[in-house]
Amino acid sequence: MTKRLSLLGSTGSIGTQCLDVAEKAGLEVVCLAAHSNSILLEAQARKFRPELVALVDEAAAKDLKVRLADTNIRVLSGLQGVCECAAFAHADTVLNSVVGMAGLAPTLAAIEAKKTIALANKETLVAGGALVMRLAKENGVSILPVDSEHSAIFQCLQGMHDKAELKSILLTASGGPFFGKTKAELAGVTLAEALHHPNWSMGAKITVDSATMMNKGLELIEAVWLFGVSPEQIRIIVHRESILHSAVEFSDNAVIAQLGVPDMRVPIQYALTYPARIESPVKRLSLTELGTLHFCLPDEDTFRCLPLCRKAIARGGLAPCVVNGANEMANRLFRKGKIGFLQIADLVEGALENVAGKQSYTREDIFAADQAARDYVLKAMR
Ligand code: NDP
Ligand code: MG
């Protein structure tokens, strides 16, 4: 169970909910880090009194230093500052809720410093899963999932007698705001429509990933690494209500699922209190009020990012890193109004087919493949 927490990405959707959990659970917050939101980070620092804070953006970090001048809180800047928070001696657990590949270096820093990692930053595992898991094992570090589906799977696996008894994972997807739409209908969708998620309020990048179903593809790869299963063992099931957060099937065909109202504070809290459970402010689930739950298969012809991720993990090596890097760039271009919604999958596919990804790789290879994928997308978008 966490006692002293270092929180990376504290100003985001997961970060702010994590602070709510930390406050109610009485955890000590020793580090806070984010990209550039100095105003919110100041407010968080005044409330939680960490020893160390960091902002990647140099100008924002300077501003924060001025704002916190009357305190004894140390202020760092740059990626190096975030990595120092990740490796901070007084923290026992690092919750990484930085968005995107930017989370990789801090995850590696936390592993090297032998911190327990509560991981929301799924891009870390997608891009460099083999390396991250190997280093975590070598350093005796636990990586506890924060992503709701993976937390559900992790919860369902507690008490598993023998890994060989795990037959399959049923990874649920809400289907996002465009569920049921045809390709023709998707051609003209706007950013505002893509940002309107039916069940979850999240950061902009992951909300667009949910609309393309890229998020589920990333989660499939995340599950391969977290649970050591083959991609074929993972079945994606669309479940519109987001009540059943995922399930596991054992060798005797018994299926165990985790259910609850859609509220990220449950998986965040479980990652921080594991293996214990404590009271939570989250609403209780009433199955009788719900009455019915629905399940169906995803439409992979329309939402092509999902099969592209399957293809990437089957190819192995840095293919998932290429797909992730291309998606981060395409997702950003869509949010800036530079490309249409359907172009995201086209660009991701183009990168997967045209950017080389080594089979075995180093840390430097990950960053190089990520950059090559982004460069490809910038060239191909025109
Ligand atoms: P947000 O966009 O809401 O927050 C992102 C956080 O990361 C902010 O604190 C931001 O700081 C910080 N940040 C951005 N860029 C950098 C950088 N280069 N270096 C360091 N910090 C940076 O994202 P979410 O909270 O929605 O998502 C965070 C992660 O959690 C993602 O990987 C996402 O896939 C995953 N996740 C999110 C869920 C959710 O419900 N939101 C559910 C499951 C997983 P600043 O505010 O200063 O820009
Ligand atoms: Mg999820």
GROMACS .gro file of C-alpha atoms and ligand atoms in nm:
model
  431
    1MET     CA    1   0.000   0.000   0.000
    2THR     CA    2   0.122   0.345  -0.095
    3LYS     CA    3   0.233   0.582   0.178
    4ARG     CA    4   0.428   0.852  -0.004
    5LEU     CA    5   0.320   0.930  -0.359
    6SER     CA    6   0.496   1.098  -0.648
    7LEU     CA    7   0.229   1.205  -0.900
    8LEU     CA    8   0.329   1.275  -1.261
    9GLY     CA    9   0.066   1.448  -1.477
   10SER     CA   10  -0.104   1.591  -1.168
   11THR     CA   11  -0.291   1.865  -1.356
   12GLY     CA   12  -0.471   1.628  -1.594
   13SER     CA   13  -0.791   1.428  -1.577
   14ILE     CA   14  -0.632   1.127  -1.402
   15GLY     CA   15  -0.397   1.347  -1.198
   16THR     CA   16  -0.672   1.558  -1.042
   17GLN     CA   17  -0.882   1.250  -0.965
   18CYS     CA   18  -0.574   1.087  -0.813
   19LEU     CA   19  -0.532   1.383  -0.577
   20ASP     CA   20  -0.895   1.344  -0.473
   21VAL     CA   21  -0.824   0.978  -0.391
   22ALA     CA   22  -0.495   1.062  -0.216
   23GLU     CA   23  -0.665   1.322   0.004
   24LYS     CA   24  -0.947   1.089   0.108
   25ALA     CA   25  -0.707   0.799   0.163
   26GLY     CA   26  -0.474   1.017   0.369
   27LEU     CA   27  -0.170   0.958   0.148
   28GLU     CA   28   0.129   1.186   0.164
   29VAL     CA   29   0.199   1.352  -0.173
   30VAL     CA   30   0.574   1.416  -0.197
   31CYS     CA   31   0.609   1.518  -0.565
   32LEU     CA   32   0.383   1.677  -0.826
   33ALA     CA   33   0.479   1.714  -1.192
   34ALA     CA   34   0.309   1.832  -1.511
   35HIS     CA   35   0.385   2.004  -1.840
   36SER     CA   36   0.300   2.375  -1.816
   37ASN     CA   37  -0.006   2.445  -1.603
   38SER     CA   38   0.167   2.653  -1.334
   39ILE     CA   39  -0.156   2.796  -1.193
   40LEU     CA   40  -0.313   2.460  -1.112
   41LEU     CA   41   0.019   2.313  -0.998
   42GLU     CA   42   0.061   2.605  -0.756
   43ALA     CA   43  -0.286   2.543  -0.610
   44GLN     CA   44  -0.212   2.169  -0.579
   45ALA     CA   45   0.126   2.238  -0.419
   46ARG     CA   46  -0.026   2.474  -0.161
   47LYS     CA   47  -0.287   2.216  -0.072
   48PHE     CA   48  -0.072   1.900  -0.063
   49ARG     CA   49   0.264   2.051   0.041
   50PRO     CA   50   0.493   1.820  -0.165
   51GLU     CA   51   0.870   1.843  -0.121
   52LEU     CA   52   0.934   1.866  -0.494
   53VAL     CA   53   0.740   1.991  -0.798
   54ALA     CA   54   0.834   2.002  -1.167
   55LEU     CA   55   0.706   2.147  -1.491
   56VAL     CA   56   0.852   2.042  -1.826
   57ASP     CA   57   0.806   2.386  -1.980
   58GLU     CA   58   1.095   2.611  -1.871
   59ALA     CA   59   0.899   2.938  -1.870
   60ALA     CA   60   0.611   2.781  -1.678
   61ALA     CA   61   0.857   2.637  -1.425
   62LYS     CA   62   1.009   2.983  -1.376
   63ASP     CA   63   0.661   3.124  -1.318
   64LEU     CA   64   0.589   2.845  -1.067
   65LYS     CA   65   0.911   2.918  -0.881
   66VAL     CA   66   0.800   3.279  -0.832
   67ARG     CA   67   0.451   3.170  -0.727
   68LEU     CA   68   0.593   2.928  -0.465
   69ALA     CA   69   0.873   3.159  -0.347
   70ASP     CA   70   0.714   3.191   0.000
   71THR     CA   71   0.724   2.812   0.052
   72ASN     CA   72   1.011   2.566   0.094
   73ILE     CA   73   0.893   2.354  -0.201
   74ARG     CA   74   1.170   2.285  -0.454
   75VAL     CA   75   1.077   2.363  -0.816
   76LEU     CA   76   1.243   2.179  -1.106
   77SER     CA   77   1.206   2.216  -1.481
   78GLY     CA   78   1.236   2.012  -1.801
   79LEU     CA   79   1.193   1.642  -1.860
   80GLN     CA   80   1.487   1.596  -1.624
   81GLY     CA   81   1.280   1.757  -1.346
   82VAL     CA   82   0.991   1.516  -1.408
   83CYS     CA   83   1.236   1.223  -1.404
   84GLU     CA   84   1.373   1.346  -1.070
   85CYS     CA   85   1.019   1.338  -0.933
   86ALA     CA   86   0.986   0.983  -1.070
   87ALA     CA   87   1.301   0.875  -0.886
   88PHE     CA   88   1.251   1.086  -0.571
   89ALA     CA   89   1.400   0.913  -0.269
   90HIS     CA   90   1.111   0.984  -0.028
   91ALA     CA   91   0.841   0.841  -0.259
   92ASP     CA   92   0.748   0.474  -0.249
   93THR     CA   93   0.500   0.484  -0.539
   94VAL     CA   94   0.494   0.679  -0.864
   95LEU     CA   95   0.160   0.727  -1.037
   96ASN     CA   96   0.237   0.811  -1.399
   97SER     CA   97  -0.055   0.990  -1.564
   98VAL     CA   98   0.149   1.188  -1.815
   99VAL     CA   99  -0.016   1.170  -2.157
  100GLY     CA  100   0.170   1.006  -2.448
  101MET     CA  101   0.525   0.891  -2.518
  102ALA     CA  102   0.650   1.173  -2.294
  103GLY     CA  103   0.573   0.933  -2.009
  104LEU     CA  104   0.837   0.681  -2.114
  105ALA     CA  105   1.149   0.844  -1.969
  106PRO     CA  106   0.983   0.904  -1.628
  107THR     CA  107   0.859   0.542  -1.619
  108LEU     CA  108   1.213   0.419  -1.685
  109ALA     CA  109   1.350   0.656  -1.418
  110ALA     CA  110   1.096   0.522  -1.166
  111ILE     CA  111   1.190   0.162  -1.251
  112GLU     CA  112   1.560   0.231  -1.207
  113ALA     CA  113   1.485   0.392  -0.869
  114LYS     CA  114   1.287   0.077  -0.775
  115LYS     CA  115   0.956   0.256  -0.714
  116THR     CA  116   0.623   0.079  -0.732
  117ILE     CA  117   0.453   0.215  -1.043
  118ALA     CA  118   0.081   0.284  -1.076
  119LEU     CA  119   0.054   0.320  -1.451
  120ALA     CA  120  -0.209   0.522  -1.635
  121ASN     CA  121   0.031   0.617  -1.915
  122LYS     CA  122  -0.049   0.327  -2.150
  123GLU     CA  123   0.162   0.469  -2.436
  124THR     CA  124   0.468   0.371  -2.230
  125LEU     CA  125   0.386   0.003  -2.256
  126VAL     CA  126   0.269   0.021  -2.615
  127ALA     CA  127   0.589   0.184  -2.736
  128GLY     CA  128   0.845  -0.002  -2.528
  129GLY     CA  129   0.664  -0.291  -2.360
  130ALA     CA  130   0.942  -0.548  -2.392
  131LEU     CA  131   1.205  -0.314  -2.248
  132VAL     CA  132   0.981  -0.171  -1.974
  133MET     CA  133   0.869  -0.515  -1.855
  134ARG     CA  134   1.222  -0.656  -1.866
  135LEU     CA  135   1.364  -0.365  -1.665
  136ALA     CA  136   1.074  -0.382  -1.418
  137LYS     CA  137   1.146  -0.752  -1.365
  138GLU     CA  138   1.521  -0.700  -1.328
  139ASN     CA  139   1.460  -0.426  -1.069
  140GLY     CA  140   1.188  -0.615  -0.883
  141VAL     CA  141   0.939  -0.336  -0.958
  142SER     CA  142   0.560  -0.390  -0.967
  143ILE     CA  143   0.360  -0.217  -1.237
  144LEU     CA  144   0.001  -0.179  -1.117
  145PRO     CA  145  -0.260  -0.086  -1.378
  146VAL     CA  146  -0.468   0.231  -1.347
  147ASP     CA  147  -0.649   0.197  -1.680
  148SER     CA  148  -1.000   0.084  -1.581
  149GLU     CA  149  -1.009  -0.229  -1.799
  150HIS     CA  150  -0.665  -0.343  -1.690
  151SER     CA  151  -0.744  -0.275  -1.328
  152ALA     CA  152  -1.057  -0.488  -1.376
  153ILE     CA  153  -0.851  -0.771  -1.526
  154PHE     CA  154  -0.593  -0.737  -1.249
  155GLN     CA  155  -0.870  -0.752  -0.987
  156CYS     CA  156  -1.023  -1.061  -1.153
  157LEU     CA  157  -0.683  -1.233  -1.149
  158GLN     CA  158  -0.628  -1.191  -0.774
  159GLY     CA  159  -0.593  -1.535  -0.625
  160MET     CA  160  -0.532  -1.706  -0.959
  161HIS     CA  161  -0.382  -2.043  -0.879
  162ASP     CA  162  -0.171  -2.099  -1.191
  163LYS     CA  163  -0.113  -1.869  -1.490
  164ALA     CA  164  -0.175  -2.165  -1.724
  165GLU     CA  165  -0.537  -2.162  -1.610
  166LEU     CA  166  -0.604  -1.823  -1.770
  167LYS     CA  167  -0.776  -1.896  -2.103
  168SER     CA  168  -0.870  -1.552  -2.230
  169ILE     CA  169  -0.924  -1.189  -2.143
  170LEU     CA  170  -1.249  -1.014  -2.235
  171LEU     CA  171  -1.150  -0.651  -2.284
  172THR     CA  172  -1.455  -0.427  -2.293
  173ALA     CA  173  -1.490  -0.110  -2.500
  174SER     CA  174  -1.759   0.156  -2.475
  175GLY     CA  175  -1.750   0.200  -2.853
  176GLY     CA  176  -1.706   0.575  -2.805
  177PRO     CA  177  -1.921   0.858  -2.942
  178PHE     CA  178  -1.935   0.718  -3.297
  179PHE     CA  179  -2.058   0.367  -3.222
  180GLY     CA  180  -2.286   0.240  -3.501
  181LYS     CA  181  -2.176   0.502  -3.753
  182THR     CA  182  -2.073   0.411  -4.109
  183LYS     CA  183  -1.750   0.521  -4.275
  184ALA     CA  184  -1.942   0.771  -4.486
  185GLU     CA  185  -2.093   0.925  -4.174
  186LEU     CA  186  -1.752   0.944  -4.006
  187ALA     CA  187  -1.592   1.134  -4.294
  188GLY     CA  188  -1.724   1.470  -4.180
  189VAL     CA  189  -1.731   1.440  -3.800
  190THR     CA  190  -1.602   1.738  -3.604
  191LEU     CA  191  -1.364   1.761  -3.311
  192ALA     CA  192  -1.650   1.868  -3.083
  193GLU     CA  193  -1.840   1.550  -3.176
  194ALA     CA  194  -1.529   1.335  -3.119
  195LEU     CA  195  -1.477   1.493  -2.778
  196HIS     CA  196  -1.828   1.408  -2.666
  197HIS     CA  197  -1.770   1.071  -2.495
  198PRO     CA  198  -2.087   0.897  -2.373
  199ASN     CA  199  -1.957   0.765  -2.037
  200TRP     CA  200  -1.619   0.909  -1.939
  201SER     CA  201  -1.477   1.258  -1.898
  202MET     CA  202  -1.108   1.234  -1.993
  203GLY     CA  203  -0.822   1.433  -2.147
  204ALA     CA  204  -0.857   1.535  -2.514
  205LYS     CA  205  -0.602   1.288  -2.657
  206ILE     CA  206  -0.753   0.974  -2.507
  207THR     CA  207  -1.106   1.095  -2.586
  208VAL     CA  208  -1.018   1.118  -2.956
  209ASP     CA  209  -0.845   0.777  -2.924
  210SER     CA  210  -1.175   0.641  -2.791
  211ALA     CA  211  -1.362   0.786  -3.087
  212THR     CA  212  -1.129   0.612  -3.336
  213MET     CA  213  -1.112   0.301  -3.111
  214MET     CA  214  -0.734   0.342  -3.122
  215ASN     CA  215  -0.763   0.348  -2.745
  216LYS     CA  216  -0.885  -0.012  -2.745
  217GLY     CA  217  -0.601  -0.113  -2.975
  218LEU     CA  218  -0.350   0.051  -2.741
  219GLU     CA  219  -0.520  -0.125  -2.450
  220LEU     CA  220  -0.494  -0.461  -2.624
  221ILE     CA  221  -0.117  -0.413  -2.651
  222GLU     CA  222  -0.106  -0.282  -2.292
  223ALA     CA  223  -0.281  -0.602  -2.177
  224VAL     CA  224  -0.037  -0.825  -2.367
  225TRP     CA  225   0.251  -0.674  -2.169
  226LEU     CA  226   0.083  -0.637  -1.831
  227PHE     CA  227  -0.060  -0.988  -1.816
  228GLY     CA  228   0.187  -1.181  -2.033
  229VAL     CA  229  -0.081  -1.320  -2.267
  230SER     CA  230  -0.079  -1.355  -2.645
  231PRO     CA  231  -0.286  -1.109  -2.853
  232GLU     CA  232  -0.504  -1.403  -2.963
  233GLN     CA  233  -0.606  -1.457  -2.601
  234ILE     CA  234  -0.767  -1.113  -2.586
  235ARG     CA  235  -1.121  -1.064  -2.712
  236ILE     CA  236  -1.260  -0.713  -2.754
  237ILE     CA  237  -1.627  -0.673  -2.666
  238VAL     CA  238  -1.826  -0.354  -2.706
  239HIS     CA  239  -2.028  -0.279  -2.395
  240ARG     CA  240  -2.200   0.057  -2.426
  241GLU     CA  241  -2.285   0.110  -2.060
  242SER     CA  242  -1.924   0.089  -1.927
  243ILE     CA  243  -2.042  -0.098  -1.616
  244LEU     CA  244  -1.857  -0.426  -1.672
  245HIS     CA  245  -1.497  -0.305  -1.690
  246SER     CA  246  -1.348  -0.630  -1.829
  247ALA     CA  247  -1.342  -1.000  -1.747
  248VAL     CA  248  -1.121  -1.308  -1.751
  249GLU     CA  249  -1.204  -1.659  -1.863
  250PHE     CA  250  -1.038  -1.960  -1.699
  251SER     CA  251  -0.966  -2.312  -1.826
  252ASP     CA  252  -1.298  -2.443  -1.692
  253ASN     CA  253  -1.484  -2.168  -1.886
  254ALA     CA  254  -1.569  -1.985  -1.565
  255VAL     CA  255  -1.573  -1.610  -1.635
  256ILE     CA  256  -1.499  -1.356  -1.363
  257ALA     CA  257  -1.574  -0.989  -1.426
  258GLN     CA  258  -1.535  -0.664  -1.232
  259LEU     CA  259  -1.828  -0.424  -1.235
  260GLY     CA  260  -1.896  -0.078  -1.098
  261VAL     CA  261  -2.016   0.266  -1.201
  262PRO     CA  262  -1.779   0.431  -1.450
  263ASP     CA  263  -1.553   0.635  -1.220
  264MET     CA  264  -1.174   0.631  -1.256
  265ARG     CA  265  -1.128   0.687  -0.884
  266VAL     CA  266  -1.194   0.313  -0.827
  267PRO     CA  267  -0.902   0.184  -1.039
  268ILE     CA  268  -0.680   0.475  -0.926
  269GLN     CA  269  -0.749   0.393  -0.562
  270TYR     CA  270  -0.699   0.019  -0.608
  271ALA     CA  271  -0.356   0.080  -0.762
  272LEU     CA  272  -0.265   0.294  -0.460
  273THR     CA  273  -0.408   0.077  -0.182
  274TYR     CA  274  -0.331  -0.263  -0.340
  275PRO     CA  275  -0.356  -0.529  -0.207
  276ALA     CA  276  -0.594  -0.366   0.044
  277ARG     CA  277  -0.929  -0.203  -0.029
  278ILE     CA  278  -1.066   0.098   0.157
  279GLU     CA  279  -1.390   0.300   0.152
  280SER     CA  280  -1.442   0.517  -0.156
  281PRO     CA  281  -1.657   0.821  -0.237
  282VAL     CA  282  -1.762   0.655  -0.564
  283LYS     CA  283  -2.134   0.582  -0.612
  284ARG     CA  284  -2.241   0.224  -0.543
  285LEU     CA  285  -2.361   0.009  -0.832
  286SER     CA  286  -2.725  -0.090  -0.846
  287LEU     CA  287  -2.776  -0.375  -1.092
  288THR     CA  288  -3.151  -0.367  -1.043
  289GLU     CA  289  -3.166   0.002  -1.137
  290LEU     CA  290  -2.973  -0.080  -1.454
  291GLY     CA  291  -3.179  -0.388  -1.537
  292THR     CA  292  -2.991  -0.480  -1.856
  293LEU     CA  293  -2.634  -0.475  -1.990
  294HIS     CA  294  -2.551  -0.502  -2.362
  295PHE     CA  295  -2.257  -0.662  -2.544
  296CYS     CA  296  -2.160  -0.690  -2.913
  297LEU     CA  297  -1.855  -0.727  -3.136
  298PRO     CA  298  -1.665  -0.417  -3.254
  299ASP     CA  299  -1.698  -0.301  -3.616
  300GLU     CA  300  -1.334  -0.342  -3.721
  301ASP     CA  301  -1.400  -0.249  -4.086
  302THR     CA  302  -1.512   0.098  -3.982
  303PHE     CA  303  -1.283   0.147  -3.680
  304ARG     CA  304  -0.959   0.037  -3.845
  305CYS     CA  305  -0.721   0.153  -3.575
  306LEU     CA  306  -0.819  -0.151  -3.371
  307PRO     CA  307  -0.710  -0.417  -3.627
  308LEU     CA  308  -0.401  -0.206  -3.705
  309CYS     CA  309  -0.292  -0.237  -3.342
  310ARG     CA  310  -0.357  -0.611  -3.355
  311LYS     CA  311  -0.138  -0.629  -3.666
  312ALA     CA  312   0.136  -0.425  -3.498
  313ILE     CA  313   0.158  -0.641  -3.186
  314ALA     CA  314   0.154  -0.956  -3.403
  315ARG     CA  315   0.446  -0.812  -3.600
  316GLY     CA  316   0.624  -0.742  -3.272
  317GLY     CA  317   0.939  -0.540  -3.201
  318LEU     CA  318   0.889  -0.170  -3.253
  319ALA     CA  319   0.582  -0.198  -3.479
  320PRO     CA  320   0.352  -0.097  -3.186
  321CYS     CA  321   0.585   0.197  -3.114
  322VAL     CA  322   0.550   0.311  -3.476
  323VAL     CA  323   0.172   0.281  -3.456
  324ASN     CA  324   0.165   0.473  -3.128
  325GLY     CA  325   0.391   0.753  -3.252
  326ALA     CA  326   0.194   0.788  -3.577
  327ASN     CA  327  -0.130   0.797  -3.381
  328GLU     CA  328  -0.004   1.062  -3.139
  329MET     CA  329   0.085   1.286  -3.429
  330ALA     CA  330  -0.234   1.214  -3.629
  331ASN     CA  331  -0.450   1.258  -3.318
  332ARG     CA  332  -0.286   1.597  -3.256
  333LEU     CA  333  -0.330   1.702  -3.621
  334PHE     CA  334  -0.700   1.612  -3.604
  335ARG     CA  335  -0.740   1.814  -3.283
  336LYS     CA  336  -0.576   2.110  -3.458
  337GLY     CA  337  -0.819   2.079  -3.750
  338LYS     CA  338  -0.542   1.988  -3.996
  339ILE     CA  339  -0.675   1.646  -4.100
  340GLY     CA  340  -1.011   1.470  -4.113
  341PHE     CA  341  -1.120   1.199  -3.872
  342LEU     CA  342  -1.075   0.908  -4.115
  343GLN     CA  343  -0.724   1.022  -4.204
  344ILE     CA  344  -0.607   0.920  -3.857
  345ALA     CA  345  -0.636   0.548  -3.940
  346ASP     CA  346  -0.495   0.603  -4.292
  347LEU     CA  347  -0.185   0.771  -4.151
  348VAL     CA  348  -0.138   0.510  -3.880
  349GLU     CA  349  -0.163   0.236  -4.142
  350GLY     CA  350   0.082   0.416  -4.370
  351ALA     CA  351   0.334   0.444  -4.088
  352LEU     CA  352   0.294   0.078  -3.992
  353GLU     CA  353   0.363  -0.029  -4.350
  354ASN     CA  354   0.642   0.218  -4.429
  355VAL     CA  355   0.839   0.289  -4.112
  356ALA     CA  356   1.083   0.017  -4.013
  357GLY     CA  357   1.058  -0.113  -3.658
  358LYS     CA  358   1.341  -0.329  -3.525
  359GLN     CA  359   1.258  -0.662  -3.365
  360SER     CA  360   1.488  -0.628  -3.063
  361TYR     CA  361   1.555  -0.278  -2.941
  362THR     CA  362   1.719  -0.041  -2.696
  363ARG     CA  363   1.578   0.269  -2.528
  364GLU     CA  364   1.731   0.484  -2.805
  365ASP     CA  365   1.568   0.268  -3.073
  366ILE     CA  366   1.226   0.336  -2.917
  367PHE     CA  367   1.270   0.712  -2.940
  368ALA     CA  368   1.409   0.685  -3.295
  369ALA     CA  369   1.116   0.471  -3.418
  370ASP     CA  370   0.869   0.707  -3.249
  371GLN     CA  371   1.028   1.007  -3.420
  372ALA     CA  372   1.037   0.830  -3.759
  373ALA     CA  373   0.665   0.753  -3.728
  374ARG     CA  374   0.584   1.118  -3.644
  375ASP     CA  375   0.797   1.240  -3.936
  376TYR     CA  376   0.621   0.997  -4.168
  377VAL     CA  377   0.279   1.130  -4.065
  378LEU     CA  378   0.384   1.493  -4.115
  379LYS     CA  379   0.508   1.410  -4.465
  380ALA     CA  380   0.213   1.189  -4.562
  381MET     CA  381  -0.066   1.415  -4.435
  382ARG     CA  382  -0.050   1.648  -4.733
  383NDP     P1  383  -0.475   1.492  -1.965
  383NDP     O1  384  -0.449   1.552  -2.098
  383NDP     O2  385  -0.599   1.530  -1.893
  383NDP     O3  386  -0.351   1.522  -1.867
  383NDP     C1  387  -0.220   1.501  -1.910
  383NDP     C2  388  -0.123   1.535  -1.799
  383NDP     O4  389   0.009   1.513  -1.848
  383NDP     C3  390  -0.129   1.681  -1.756
  383NDP     O5  391  -0.093   1.689  -1.621
  383NDP     C4  392  -0.021   1.747  -1.843
  383NDP     O6  393   0.033   1.866  -1.787
  383NDP     C5  394   0.083   1.636  -1.841
  383NDP     N1  395   0.174   1.640  -1.956
  383NDP     C6  396   0.143   1.663  -2.086
  383NDP     N2  397   0.253   1.656  -2.163
  383NDP     C7  398   0.356   1.629  -2.079
  383NDP     C8  399   0.495   1.612  -2.097
  383NDP     N3  400   0.553   1.624  -2.217
  383NDP     N4  401   0.570   1.582  -1.988
  383NDP     C9  402   0.515   1.573  -1.866
  383NDP     N5  403   0.383   1.589  -1.842
  383NDP    C10  404   0.305   1.617  -1.948
  383NDP     O7  405  -0.467   1.335  -1.986
  383NDP     P2  406  -0.544   1.219  -1.906
  383NDP     O8  407  -0.534   1.243  -1.760
  383NDP     O9  408  -0.676   1.196  -1.966
  383NDP    O10  409  -0.457   1.092  -1.945
  383NDP    C11  410  -0.328   1.069  -1.892
  383NDP    C12  411  -0.285   0.927  -1.925
  383NDP    O11  412  -0.373   0.837  -1.861
  383NDP    C13  413  -0.289   0.893  -2.074
  383NDP    O12  414  -0.185   0.807  -2.105
  383NDP    C14  415  -0.422   0.821  -2.089
  383NDP    O13  416  -0.422   0.728  -2.195
  383NDP    C15  417  -0.433   0.748  -1.955
  383NDP     N6  418  -0.569   0.717  -1.913
  383NDP    C16  419  -0.658   0.818  -1.892
  383NDP    C17  420  -0.788   0.790  -1.852
  383NDP    C18  421  -0.884   0.900  -1.817
  383NDP    O14  422  -0.994   0.871  -1.770
  383NDP     N7  423  -0.852   1.025  -1.838
  383NDP    C19  424  -0.835   0.651  -1.839
  383NDP    C20  425  -0.732   0.553  -1.861
  383NDP    C21  426  -0.604   0.586  -1.898
  383NDP     P3  427  -0.028   2.013  -1.826
  383NDP    O15  428  -0.167   2.016  -1.768
  383NDP    O16  429   0.063   2.108  -1.759
  383NDP    O17  430  -0.028   2.021  -1.975
  384MG      MG  431  -0.932   0.227  -2.052
   0.00000   0.00000   0.00000
